């Protein structure tokens, strides 16, 4: 249990009368790579919102590194080391790409980062994801695809121990997907646990050590990519019998 | 280097202001500049919440008036010296900003704006019915005796306003260039993302409303001695609230010097019109200018200059 990063127990989230997540359990060990998949509207983003603190769950608990964070606001969770990207990009539009990365460096990672060379650190992160040439562009005028890359870069700048990437690769070319996977692998080797939400099956299957499948707010499978792919319930959910 | 330039300018402005009180002997100049400086403090204060943080406050006149009536009440009850009245107004209006922020900041966009307007209306109703400070009929306020090192009280008030305007600008500049300012900018751009990137959004928003409230209260505190007759109509004047919004909009809300530029420009135009035509025109002027800027130059004068520089740079390069 010592190296359990995330432990979500019986998590339920309702929107009015609609149950978006129904008593879901999810755990993650240090440095693990988890794929979170499921049909549209199955509750993946809602799950991430509850883990990162953007939404508060109605029932159940969220524990991070052994601490109950269920009622902590998002910024405290970010300080503890939970970082996320947004499926619908949310850049800080008045800022350049580089300045966007300075925000998590100056806030989420403040206790972990060197306080001096903030923009140099931001630049290094942009270089690792081959985005440095965009550093001084206005983030509000990037293309959708570039905004996704910025989402990932900004989450990396929070220096997380748990990174949640919500469809960071949608719209990328297959070579770009490979590049991002490579970055996430390197990051993971440094001990960062990763939850990857992705519709690109090839990417999830290749990246994940374990896969969790949500369908209509319920967890219907949890296992190795191979097991999950041959799970009849998963097939049903996806093919919609 | 930049810091030196700013503080050097501050020094020059303060010395020039002091020299002005010794050289000019027409009191009219001091009345005029007092009004412009009052507008400047209000604009700088409004911009901390409206420009840096992205929350539009329509209730500026309420904070201003609470500052005004803090002076009226404490002066009448205890006859406290001006610096103490300033401090009291700053503290009371800062707390009012904190409370208003706590109650209303959960509201987004237009709802927040309406809540601030409603707050000002509630405050005006309270003052209208508060007999001790004159109620709706208003009250006379005597200027204190003695004017320190100045020839008369209006010169003292002018110099005080100049110091306060410089201080407000320095505070706003500090906020915008510090980590707090970066956090506020992130909140303005996207509050959900800011929170997830570790920005303590509620705390920073409360710092922002508190600073705004305190500065607006301080802007109002000397007002009773300036006009010597105060009633709710003058303290809660529409033009005060509208100017506080228009000046930053016209100057540019994104940077600390935007509201300063807007306040000097709009203030100068309004004061000129007051002298040459009538003060009745002030609302019309601000209305027309606001519409022109919002439609033609939404980033204000600062934005126009930046665009021009960019274009020139692109043409040269
Ligand atoms: N803020 C909200 N208010 C009301 N309903 C919501 C809200 N957010 C999500 N939902 C609903 O909850 C369900 C799950 O949404 P969620 O975004 O978590 O799905 P998802 O698995 O991320 O889907 P996708 O693959 O399309 O991103 C959907 O039916 C959605 O309409
Ligand atoms: Mg989603």
XYZ file of C-alpha atoms and ligand atoms in Angstrom:
590
model
C 0.000 0.000 0.000
C 2.967 2.283 0.555
C 3.340 3.090 -3.088
C -0.313 3.564 -3.859
C -0.660 6.973 -5.500
C -4.376 7.185 -6.019
C -7.243 5.390 -4.388
C -10.773 6.220 -5.455
C -13.462 4.430 -3.475
C -17.150 4.161 -4.350
C -17.149 7.455 -6.152
C -20.563 8.722 -7.218
C -21.254 11.935 -9.065
C -24.704 13.163 -10.064
C -25.778 16.057 -12.236
C -29.288 16.747 -11.014
C -31.021 13.399 -11.297
C -28.521 12.052 -13.799
C -25.906 9.689 -12.397
C -22.690 10.396 -14.281
C -20.533 8.138 -12.101
C -21.993 5.262 -10.159
C -19.909 3.939 -7.265
C -16.665 3.665 -9.191
C -13.492 2.241 -7.659
C -10.116 3.051 -9.116
C -6.574 2.755 -7.853
C -3.184 3.542 -9.194
C 0.319 2.687 -7.970
C 3.387 4.835 -8.118
C 4.712 5.043 -11.658
C 1.843 3.051 -13.141
C 0.412 3.755 -16.597
C -3.342 3.462 -16.678
C -5.576 3.817 -19.694
C -9.114 5.034 -19.046
C -11.465 4.308 -21.914
C -15.159 4.186 -22.597
C -17.748 5.358 -25.109
C -18.683 9.043 -25.412
C -20.458 10.304 -22.338
C -19.427 7.355 -20.193
C -18.017 9.595 -17.471
C -14.258 9.696 -18.146
C -13.915 13.468 -17.964
C -16.207 13.596 -14.951
C -13.917 11.087 -13.245
C -10.918 13.323 -13.941
C -12.812 16.360 -12.687
C -13.472 14.579 -9.406
C -9.865 13.437 -9.070
C -8.392 16.856 -9.854
C -10.950 18.729 -7.768
C -12.635 20.650 -10.583
C -15.828 18.966 -9.402
C -16.672 17.598 -5.989
C -18.073 14.086 -5.879
C -21.355 13.386 -4.106
C -20.324 10.128 -2.492
C -17.144 8.152 -2.006
C -13.596 9.183 -1.249
C -10.522 10.196 -3.193
C -7.150 9.485 -1.584
C -3.852 10.712 -2.918
C -0.596 9.326 -1.543
C -2.501 8.035 1.439
C -4.209 11.331 2.237
C -7.940 11.871 1.956
C -8.323 14.742 -0.493
C -12.056 14.363 -1.126
C -12.869 17.849 0.093
C -9.669 19.645 -0.873
C -9.964 22.399 -3.494
C -8.296 21.808 -6.853
C -5.366 24.137 -6.267
C -4.314 22.243 -3.151
C -4.450 18.977 -5.078
C -2.318 20.601 -7.762
C 0.233 21.608 -5.130
C 0.299 18.007 -3.905
C 1.197 16.796 -7.366
C -1.965 16.100 -9.356
C -1.864 17.677 -12.801
C -4.324 17.394 -15.640
C -4.884 18.493 -19.184
C -8.283 19.592 -20.424
C -10.111 17.789 -23.199
C -11.467 21.106 -24.433
C -8.321 23.248 -24.272
C -8.362 26.050 -21.717
C -5.303 28.149 -22.501
C -4.630 31.391 -20.646
C -5.507 33.356 -23.751
C -3.910 36.674 -22.894
C -0.556 34.971 -22.382
C 2.068 33.535 -24.667
C 2.683 29.787 -24.725
C 5.705 30.242 -22.469
C 3.778 32.380 -19.977
C 1.094 29.691 -19.844
C 3.709 27.268 -18.514
C 4.950 29.781 -15.960
C 1.617 29.672 -14.112
C 1.889 26.035 -12.936
C 5.607 26.519 -12.315
C 4.852 29.491 -10.092
C 1.898 27.949 -8.322
C 1.370 24.173 -8.485
C 5.085 23.343 -8.540
C 6.174 26.257 -6.342
C 7.241 24.017 -3.468
C 9.119 21.703 -5.801
C 10.500 24.060 -8.432
C 13.515 26.327 -8.438
C 12.049 29.785 -7.891
C 14.531 31.583 -10.028
C 14.785 30.339 -13.556
C 11.073 30.008 -14.162
C 11.030 30.881 -17.844
C 14.142 28.769 -18.528
C 12.369 25.821 -16.956
C 9.269 26.539 -19.024
C 11.425 26.638 -22.135
C 13.009 23.272 -21.309
C 9.581 21.689 -21.020
C 8.574 23.154 -24.370
C 11.751 21.749 -25.880
C 11.019 18.235 -24.611
C 7.710 18.228 -26.432
C 9.176 19.951 -29.498
C 7.053 23.030 -29.041
C 9.754 25.576 -28.324
C 9.375 27.429 -31.605
C 5.892 28.439 -30.473
C 7.080 29.768 -27.118
C 6.375 33.409 -27.820
C 3.178 33.013 -29.775
C -0.091 34.150 -28.303
C -1.773 31.044 -26.930
C -5.233 32.282 -27.889
C -4.452 32.084 -31.602
C -3.027 28.544 -31.703
C -4.733 25.832 -33.735
C -6.800 23.253 -31.831
C -4.053 20.664 -32.216
C -1.402 23.036 -30.897
C -3.670 23.975 -28.011
C -3.753 20.280 -27.080
C 0.014 20.199 -27.029
C -0.006 23.281 -24.853
C -2.437 21.528 -22.504
C 0.029 18.684 -22.080
C 3.019 21.003 -21.720
C 1.249 23.042 -19.090
C 0.351 19.926 -17.107
C 3.983 18.798 -17.268
C 5.038 22.201 -15.945
C 3.112 21.448 -12.757
C 5.801 18.770 -12.066
C 3.193 16.176 -11.127
C 3.447 12.803 -9.458
C 0.118 11.950 -11.071
C -0.546 13.202 -14.573
C -3.982 12.876 -16.079
C -4.159 13.478 -19.779
C -7.670 13.904 -21.167
C -7.489 13.224 -24.900
C -4.260 15.100 -25.408
C -3.701 13.385 -28.731
C -6.949 13.888 -30.573
C -6.242 15.316 -33.989
C -2.517 14.668 -33.926
C -0.797 12.883 -36.811
C 0.397 9.365 -36.085
C 4.009 10.466 -35.878
C 3.023 13.191 -33.450
C 1.122 10.628 -31.382
C 4.301 8.547 -31.248
C 6.252 11.567 -30.080
C 3.797 12.311 -27.290
C 3.774 8.643 -26.237
C 7.544 8.757 -26.093
C 7.429 11.824 -23.827
C 4.864 10.226 -21.558
C 6.989 7.075 -21.365
C 10.065 9.040 -20.365
C 8.030 10.908 -17.788
C 6.674 7.639 -16.472
C 10.195 6.223 -16.174
C 10.936 9.150 -13.859
C 8.270 7.758 -11.548
C 5.241 9.760 -12.608
C 1.982 7.826 -12.602
C -0.131 8.529 -15.673
C -3.818 8.193 -16.402
C -4.426 8.449 -20.108
C -7.856 9.013 -21.539
C -7.770 8.433 -25.235
C -10.010 7.469 -28.091
C -7.035 6.472 -30.223
C -7.000 2.760 -29.333
C -3.597 2.075 -30.805
C -2.095 4.673 -28.448
C -3.882 3.487 -25.303
C -3.154 -0.157 -25.973
C 0.497 0.500 -26.579
C 0.965 2.826 -23.655
C -1.102 1.356 -20.860
C -0.038 -1.369 -18.460
C -3.612 -1.595 -17.234
C -6.900 -0.412 -18.651
C -10.118 0.614 -16.955
C -13.304 0.771 -18.971
C -16.252 2.973 -18.050
C -19.685 2.615 -19.541
C -22.614 4.819 -18.578
C -20.921 5.811 -15.324
C -20.051 2.277 -14.246
C -16.726 0.506 -14.305
C -17.188 -2.557 -16.480
C -13.607 -3.773 -16.795
C -10.224 -3.388 -15.142
C -7.252 -5.376 -16.360
C -4.398 -5.777 -18.795
C -4.980 -4.459 -22.319
C -5.286 -8.015 -23.543
C -7.877 -9.057 -20.979
C -9.911 -5.933 -21.515
C -9.951 -6.293 -25.264
C -11.354 -9.787 -25.024
C -13.918 -8.903 -22.401
C -17.375 -9.500 -23.900
C -18.954 -6.727 -21.858
C -16.465 -4.236 -23.250
C -17.187 -5.406 -26.754
C -20.870 -4.925 -26.127
C -20.365 -1.426 -24.748
C -18.348 -0.399 -27.741
C -20.302 -2.100 -30.453
C -23.568 -1.198 -28.756
C -25.143 -4.550 -29.529
C 16.508 49.696 -14.486
C 12.754 49.790 -14.902
C 12.176 50.126 -11.169
C 14.468 53.145 -11.037
C 12.581 54.831 -13.855
C 9.236 54.356 -12.141
C 10.345 55.626 -8.752
C 12.253 58.469 -10.374
C 9.047 59.541 -12.108
C 7.214 59.298 -8.803
C 9.766 61.582 -7.198
C 9.571 64.095 -10.051
C 5.763 64.086 -9.959
C 5.638 64.641 -6.209
C 8.200 67.457 -6.339
C 6.414 69.065 -9.290
C 3.109 68.771 -7.419
C 4.585 70.437 -4.377
C 6.155 73.200 -6.461
C 2.769 73.676 -8.119
C 1.174 74.454 -4.740
C 3.813 77.124 -4.141
C 3.693 78.653 -7.612
C 0.059 78.590 -8.686
C -2.197 80.869 -6.693
C -5.493 80.297 -8.445
C -7.407 77.796 -6.318
C -9.322 76.706 -9.372
C -6.333 74.608 -10.580
C -6.351 72.615 -7.386
C -10.068 71.969 -7.528
C -9.730 70.688 -11.074
C -6.722 68.456 -10.517
C -8.252 67.093 -7.312
C -11.193 65.771 -9.310
C -8.920 64.246 -11.943
C -6.755 62.569 -9.295
C -9.811 61.246 -7.481
C -10.942 59.687 -10.752
C -7.478 58.240 -11.251
C -7.458 56.474 -7.867
C -10.938 55.099 -8.553
C -9.880 53.894 -11.998
C -6.699 52.231 -10.732
C -8.704 50.572 -7.945
C -11.440 49.375 -10.295
C -8.846 47.919 -12.621
C -7.317 45.664 -9.969
C -10.545 43.670 -9.925
C -11.991 44.559 -13.337
C -8.864 44.568 -15.473
C -6.416 42.217 -13.772
C -8.944 39.730 -12.423
C -11.765 40.058 -14.964
C -14.654 40.814 -12.591
C -16.676 43.865 -13.636
C -17.764 46.020 -10.714
C -20.660 48.424 -11.302
C -20.830 49.410 -7.646
C -17.688 51.539 -7.345
C -19.710 54.515 -6.153
C -20.814 52.441 -3.163
C -17.238 51.878 -1.972
C -16.386 55.512 -2.647
C -19.420 56.693 -0.689
C -18.661 54.438 2.272
C -15.247 56.124 2.362
C -16.963 59.522 2.212
C -19.393 58.723 4.999
C -16.725 57.112 7.160
C -15.112 60.541 7.244
C -18.420 62.319 7.793
C -19.407 60.061 10.682
C -16.041 59.809 12.438
C -15.376 63.505 11.961
C -18.699 64.414 13.463
C -18.430 61.941 16.329
C -14.793 62.308 17.314
C -13.208 65.001 15.130
C -10.335 62.695 14.212
C -7.361 63.969 12.175
C -7.342 63.361 8.408
C -4.691 60.604 8.325
C -6.737 58.583 10.821
C -9.871 59.128 8.745
C -8.046 57.921 5.636
C -6.883 54.827 7.457
C -10.352 54.151 8.837
C -11.946 54.509 5.409
C -9.326 52.199 3.931
C -9.877 49.542 6.578
C -13.691 49.742 6.517
C -13.916 49.689 2.732
C -11.269 46.978 2.517
C -13.386 44.835 4.822
C -16.466 45.736 2.811
C -14.617 44.605 -0.327
C -13.636 41.379 1.398
C -17.203 40.708 2.531
C -18.729 41.645 -0.813
C -16.161 39.457 -2.538
C -16.864 36.535 -0.272
C -20.600 36.793 -0.873
C -20.621 37.555 -4.584
C -17.504 36.079 -6.157
C -19.185 32.754 -6.695
C -21.326 34.569 -9.229
C -20.001 34.685 -12.727
C -19.917 37.427 -15.318
C -23.021 39.532 -15.563
C -24.467 38.216 -12.285
C -21.452 39.458 -10.402
C -21.817 42.870 -12.043
C -25.482 43.054 -11.049
C -24.659 42.023 -7.477
C -22.163 44.879 -7.172
C -24.722 47.332 -8.477
C -27.281 46.041 -5.997
C -24.771 46.376 -3.146
C -24.278 50.044 -3.999
C -28.038 50.607 -4.045
C -28.434 48.976 -0.644
C -25.674 51.147 0.790
C -27.272 54.267 -0.680
C -30.591 53.390 0.925
C -28.901 52.916 4.284
C -27.165 56.294 4.071
C -30.383 57.970 2.930
C -31.963 56.890 6.185
C -29.045 57.476 8.497
C -29.885 60.724 10.254
C -26.543 61.103 12.051
C -24.757 61.800 8.746
C -27.547 63.974 7.381
C -29.691 61.346 5.670
C -31.058 62.220 2.273
C -30.860 65.953 2.994
C -27.097 65.878 3.345
C -24.770 67.583 5.796
C -22.187 70.334 5.975
C -18.635 69.410 6.853
C -16.217 72.017 8.126
C -12.681 71.954 6.810
C -10.263 71.456 9.694
C -8.282 74.515 10.771
C -4.666 74.793 9.740
C -3.253 73.551 6.488
C 0.126 72.159 7.527
C 2.823 73.636 5.250
C 0.337 74.770 2.623
C -1.242 78.181 2.089
C -4.772 76.864 2.273
C -6.715 73.650 2.741
C -7.362 72.955 -0.914
C -3.638 72.890 -1.635
C -3.230 70.373 1.149
C -6.043 68.249 -0.270
C -4.515 68.439 -3.720
C -1.114 67.290 -2.455
C -2.733 64.536 -0.424
C -4.626 63.315 -3.493
C -1.432 63.357 -5.528
C 0.357 61.218 -2.952
C -2.611 58.822 -2.765
C -2.820 58.579 -6.565
C 0.869 57.746 -6.784
C 0.538 55.224 -3.978
C -2.487 53.573 -5.592
C -0.641 53.334 -8.881
C 2.424 51.860 -7.182
C 0.261 49.251 -5.445
C -1.471 48.338 -8.685
C 1.861 48.135 -10.469
C 3.283 45.943 -7.736
C 0.248 43.642 -7.863
C 0.395 43.276 -11.631
C 4.094 42.457 -11.768
C 4.142 40.078 -8.815
C 3.139 36.454 -8.568
C -0.264 37.666 -7.366
C -0.720 39.548 -10.626
C 0.132 36.472 -12.663
C -2.363 34.466 -10.685
C -5.014 37.133 -11.246
C -4.311 37.120 -14.985
C -4.735 33.345 -15.029
C -8.053 33.721 -13.199
C -9.212 36.324 -15.708
C -8.301 34.062 -18.624
C -9.735 30.827 -17.261
C -10.632 30.293 -13.652
C -11.038 26.514 -13.823
C -7.669 26.054 -15.497
C -6.051 28.493 -13.072
C -7.313 26.523 -10.087
C -6.026 23.264 -11.591
C -2.611 24.841 -12.165
C -2.376 25.533 -8.454
C -3.616 29.119 -8.360
C -5.527 29.692 -5.097
C -8.297 31.470 -6.972
C -10.599 32.325 -4.072
C -7.809 33.799 -1.970
C -6.443 35.874 -4.849
C -9.901 37.146 -5.782
C -10.454 38.213 -2.192
C -7.102 40.010 -2.152
C -8.258 41.721 -5.322
C -11.656 42.843 -3.970
C -10.099 43.942 -0.682
C -7.435 46.058 -2.394
C -10.062 47.553 -4.685
C -12.412 48.379 -1.814
C -9.693 49.880 0.368
C -8.375 52.125 -2.405
C -11.855 53.312 -3.355
C -12.649 54.085 0.272
C -9.434 56.055 0.606
C -10.325 57.953 -2.581
C -13.609 58.963 -0.954
C -12.287 59.804 2.518
C -11.064 63.385 1.811
C -14.135 64.191 -0.316
C -16.278 65.766 2.475
C -13.552 68.347 3.165
C -13.238 69.008 -0.545
C -16.910 69.714 -1.190
C -17.860 70.763 2.395
C -21.438 69.688 1.741
C -22.127 65.975 1.321
C -25.357 64.271 0.379
C -26.023 60.773 -0.969
C -26.609 62.155 -4.465
C -23.064 63.510 -4.695
C -21.391 60.645 -2.840
C -23.134 57.911 -4.859
C -23.020 59.890 -8.112
C -23.486 57.822 -11.226
C -20.583 59.574 -12.913
C -18.200 58.251 -10.240
C -19.111 54.627 -10.981
C -19.173 55.155 -14.724
C -15.838 56.957 -14.778
C -14.241 54.197 -12.711
C -15.181 51.737 -15.458
C -14.629 54.010 -18.441
C -11.172 55.260 -17.540
C -9.525 51.815 -17.496
C -11.489 50.767 -20.587
C -10.310 53.813 -22.480
C -6.724 53.547 -21.269
C -6.449 49.760 -21.424
C -7.255 47.249 -18.688
C -4.455 44.743 -19.153
C -1.615 46.814 -17.690
C -1.223 49.023 -14.617
C -0.659 52.220 -16.591
C -3.827 51.750 -18.695
C -6.219 53.251 -16.125
C -3.710 56.029 -15.404
C -3.664 57.075 -19.045
C -7.445 56.761 -19.317
C -8.034 58.756 -16.135
C -5.742 61.593 -17.177
C -7.269 61.774 -20.651
C -10.921 61.458 -19.719
C -10.458 63.573 -16.603
C -8.817 66.366 -18.578
C -11.572 66.340 -21.199
C -14.330 66.334 -18.583
C -12.778 69.132 -16.567
C -12.262 71.228 -19.689
C -15.886 70.715 -20.646
C -17.022 71.559 -17.131
C -15.232 74.886 -17.297
C -16.029 75.835 -20.854
C -19.568 74.464 -21.167
C -21.118 72.701 -18.195
C -20.584 69.752 -15.893
C -23.854 68.356 -17.215
C -21.851 67.153 -20.194
C -19.594 64.849 -18.184
C -21.846 61.828 -18.412
C -22.422 62.399 -22.112
C -18.686 62.639 -22.765
C -17.845 59.471 -20.901
C -20.746 57.681 -22.582
C -19.666 58.607 -26.074
C -16.008 57.836 -25.426
C -16.850 54.507 -23.851
C -18.950 53.457 -26.841
C -16.250 54.576 -29.267
C -13.516 52.683 -27.469
C -15.503 49.518 -26.850
C -16.416 49.282 -30.534
C -13.247 50.600 -32.173
C -10.464 49.897 -29.690
C -11.509 47.323 -27.087
C -7.977 47.138 -25.718
C -7.897 50.875 -25.125
C -5.139 53.326 -25.863
C -2.467 50.931 -24.632
C -3.791 48.315 -27.062
C -3.767 50.808 -29.935
C -0.144 51.695 -29.218
C 0.861 48.035 -28.980
C -0.863 47.227 -32.277
C 0.805 50.206 -33.929
C 4.220 49.115 -32.667
C 3.624 45.566 -33.857
C 2.632 46.776 -37.307
C 5.673 49.020 -37.501
C 7.858 46.136 -36.361
C 6.323 43.849 -38.989
C 6.850 46.432 -41.723
C 10.467 46.966 -40.783
C 11.244 43.280 -40.351
N -21.389 19.795 -15.781
C -22.277 18.879 -16.216
N -23.597 19.054 -16.036
C -24.486 18.134 -16.451
N -24.151 16.989 -17.075
C -22.852 16.755 -17.294
C -21.846 17.687 -16.880
N -20.628 17.184 -17.233
C -20.868 16.021 -17.828
N -22.191 15.737 -17.871
C -22.814 14.533 -18.425
O -22.207 13.442 -17.792
C -21.981 12.388 -18.729
C -20.527 12.017 -18.730
O -19.783 13.066 -19.316
P -18.221 13.017 -19.473
O -17.807 14.311 -20.054
O -17.609 12.644 -18.200
O -18.027 11.867 -20.539
P -16.714 11.364 -21.279
O -16.573 9.933 -21.002
O -15.584 12.246 -20.956
O -17.122 11.544 -22.800
P -16.233 11.947 -24.065
O -15.600 10.702 -24.545
O -17.229 12.472 -25.040
O -15.277 12.975 -23.617
C -22.493 12.901 -20.062
O -23.785 12.378 -20.272
C -22.547 14.378 -19.896
O -23.581 14.938 -20.674
Mg -14.410 13.512 -21.936
